[in-house]
C-alpha positions as a Markdown table, in Angstrom:
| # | Residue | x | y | z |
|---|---|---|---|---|
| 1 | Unk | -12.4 | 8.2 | -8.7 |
| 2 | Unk | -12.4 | 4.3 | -8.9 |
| 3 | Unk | -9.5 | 3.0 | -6.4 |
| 4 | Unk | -7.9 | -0.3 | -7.1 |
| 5 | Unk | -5.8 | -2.8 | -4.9 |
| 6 | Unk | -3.0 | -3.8 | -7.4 |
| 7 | Unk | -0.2 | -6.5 | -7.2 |
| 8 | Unk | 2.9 | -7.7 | -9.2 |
| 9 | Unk | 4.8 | -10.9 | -8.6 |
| 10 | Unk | 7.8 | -9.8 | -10.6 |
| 11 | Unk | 10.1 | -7.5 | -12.1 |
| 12 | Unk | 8.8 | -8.1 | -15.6 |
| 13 | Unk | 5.2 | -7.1 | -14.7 |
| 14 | Unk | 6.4 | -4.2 | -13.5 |
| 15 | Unk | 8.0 | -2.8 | -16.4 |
| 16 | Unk | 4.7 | -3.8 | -18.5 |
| 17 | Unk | 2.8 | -2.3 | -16.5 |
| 18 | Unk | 4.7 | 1.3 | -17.1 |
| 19 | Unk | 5.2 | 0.6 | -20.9 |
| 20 | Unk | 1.3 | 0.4 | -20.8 |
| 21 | Unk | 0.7 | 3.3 | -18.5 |
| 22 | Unk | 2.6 | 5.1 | -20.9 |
| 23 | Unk | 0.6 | 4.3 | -23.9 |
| 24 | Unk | -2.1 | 6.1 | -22.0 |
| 25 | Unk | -2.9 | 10.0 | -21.8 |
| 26 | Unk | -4.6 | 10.2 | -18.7 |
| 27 | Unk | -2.7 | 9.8 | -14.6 |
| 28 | Unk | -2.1 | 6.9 | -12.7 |
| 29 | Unk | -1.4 | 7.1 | -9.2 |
| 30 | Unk | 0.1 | 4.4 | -7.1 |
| 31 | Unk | 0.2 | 4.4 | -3.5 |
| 32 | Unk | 1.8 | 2.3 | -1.0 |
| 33 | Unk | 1.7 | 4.0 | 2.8 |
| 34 | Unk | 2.4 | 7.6 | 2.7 |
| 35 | Unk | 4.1 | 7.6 | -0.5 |
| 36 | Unk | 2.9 | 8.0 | -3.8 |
| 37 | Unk | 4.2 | 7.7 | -7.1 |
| 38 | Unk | 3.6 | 8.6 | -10.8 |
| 39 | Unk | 2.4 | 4.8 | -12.5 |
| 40 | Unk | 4.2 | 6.2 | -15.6 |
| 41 | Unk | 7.8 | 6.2 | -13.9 |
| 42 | Unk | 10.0 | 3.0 | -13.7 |
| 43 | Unk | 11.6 | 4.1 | -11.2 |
| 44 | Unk | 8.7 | 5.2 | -8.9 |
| 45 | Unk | 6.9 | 2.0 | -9.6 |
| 46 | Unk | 10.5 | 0.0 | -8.3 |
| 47 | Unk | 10.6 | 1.9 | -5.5 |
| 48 | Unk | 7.3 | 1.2 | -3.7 |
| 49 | Unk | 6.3 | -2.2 | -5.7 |
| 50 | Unk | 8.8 | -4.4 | -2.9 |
| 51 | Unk | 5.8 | -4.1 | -0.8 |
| 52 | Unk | 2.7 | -6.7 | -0.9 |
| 53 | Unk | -0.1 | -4.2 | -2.5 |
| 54 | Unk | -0.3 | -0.4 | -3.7 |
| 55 | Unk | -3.7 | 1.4 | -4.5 |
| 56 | Unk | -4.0 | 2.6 | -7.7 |
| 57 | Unk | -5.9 | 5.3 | -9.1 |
| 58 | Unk | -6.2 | 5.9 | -12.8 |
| 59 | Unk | -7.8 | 9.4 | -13.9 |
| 60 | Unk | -8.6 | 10.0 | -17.4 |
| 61 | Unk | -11.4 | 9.8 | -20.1 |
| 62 | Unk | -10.2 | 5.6 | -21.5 |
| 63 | Unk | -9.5 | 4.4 | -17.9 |
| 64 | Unk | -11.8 | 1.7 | -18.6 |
| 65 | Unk | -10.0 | 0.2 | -21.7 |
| 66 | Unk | -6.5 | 0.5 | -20.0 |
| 67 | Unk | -7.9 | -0.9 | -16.5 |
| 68 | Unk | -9.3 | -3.9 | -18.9 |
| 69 | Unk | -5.6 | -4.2 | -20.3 |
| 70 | Unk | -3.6 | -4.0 | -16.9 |
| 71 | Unk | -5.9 | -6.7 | -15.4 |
| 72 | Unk | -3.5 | -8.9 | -18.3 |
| 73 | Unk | -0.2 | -7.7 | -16.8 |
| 74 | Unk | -1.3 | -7.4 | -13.1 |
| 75 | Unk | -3.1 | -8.6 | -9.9 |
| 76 | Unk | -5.9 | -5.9 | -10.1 |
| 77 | Unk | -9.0 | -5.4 | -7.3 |
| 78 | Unk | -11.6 | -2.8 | -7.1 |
| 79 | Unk | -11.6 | -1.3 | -4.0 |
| 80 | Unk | -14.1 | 1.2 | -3.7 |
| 81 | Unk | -14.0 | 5.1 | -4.6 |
């Protein structure tokens, strides 16, 4: 699986982000240190986004499309698989 470097600079890009992620049927995983969170959950995404950078990984058949969507709402990088 693709991993990405992703970034928000505010609240509101945040809560886009998960409105989006929850348009889509596949998992997205985000990842900041040792903990990791569902990219669907508000709440998780709140919890660990205070830091610089999370990886993300997004697993699912339309990653693609939604990957070519987030890059609109978010600081997005490919960092390798």
């Amino acid at each position: 699986m693709p991993k990405y470097s992703i970034g928000f600079h505010n609240t509101k890009e945040m809560l886009d982000f998960v409105n989006l992620a929850n348009k889509f049927e596949g998992e997205i995983d985000l990842k900041s240190g040792v903990q990791v969170v569902d990219g669907k959950s508000l709440m998780g995404v709140l919890a660990i986004a205070e830091r610089d950078r999370m990886e993300m990984t997004i697993y699912g058949e339309d990653s693609q499309a939604l990957l070519g969507e987030m890059r609109n709402i978010a600081d997005i990088r490919e960092i390798g698989f």
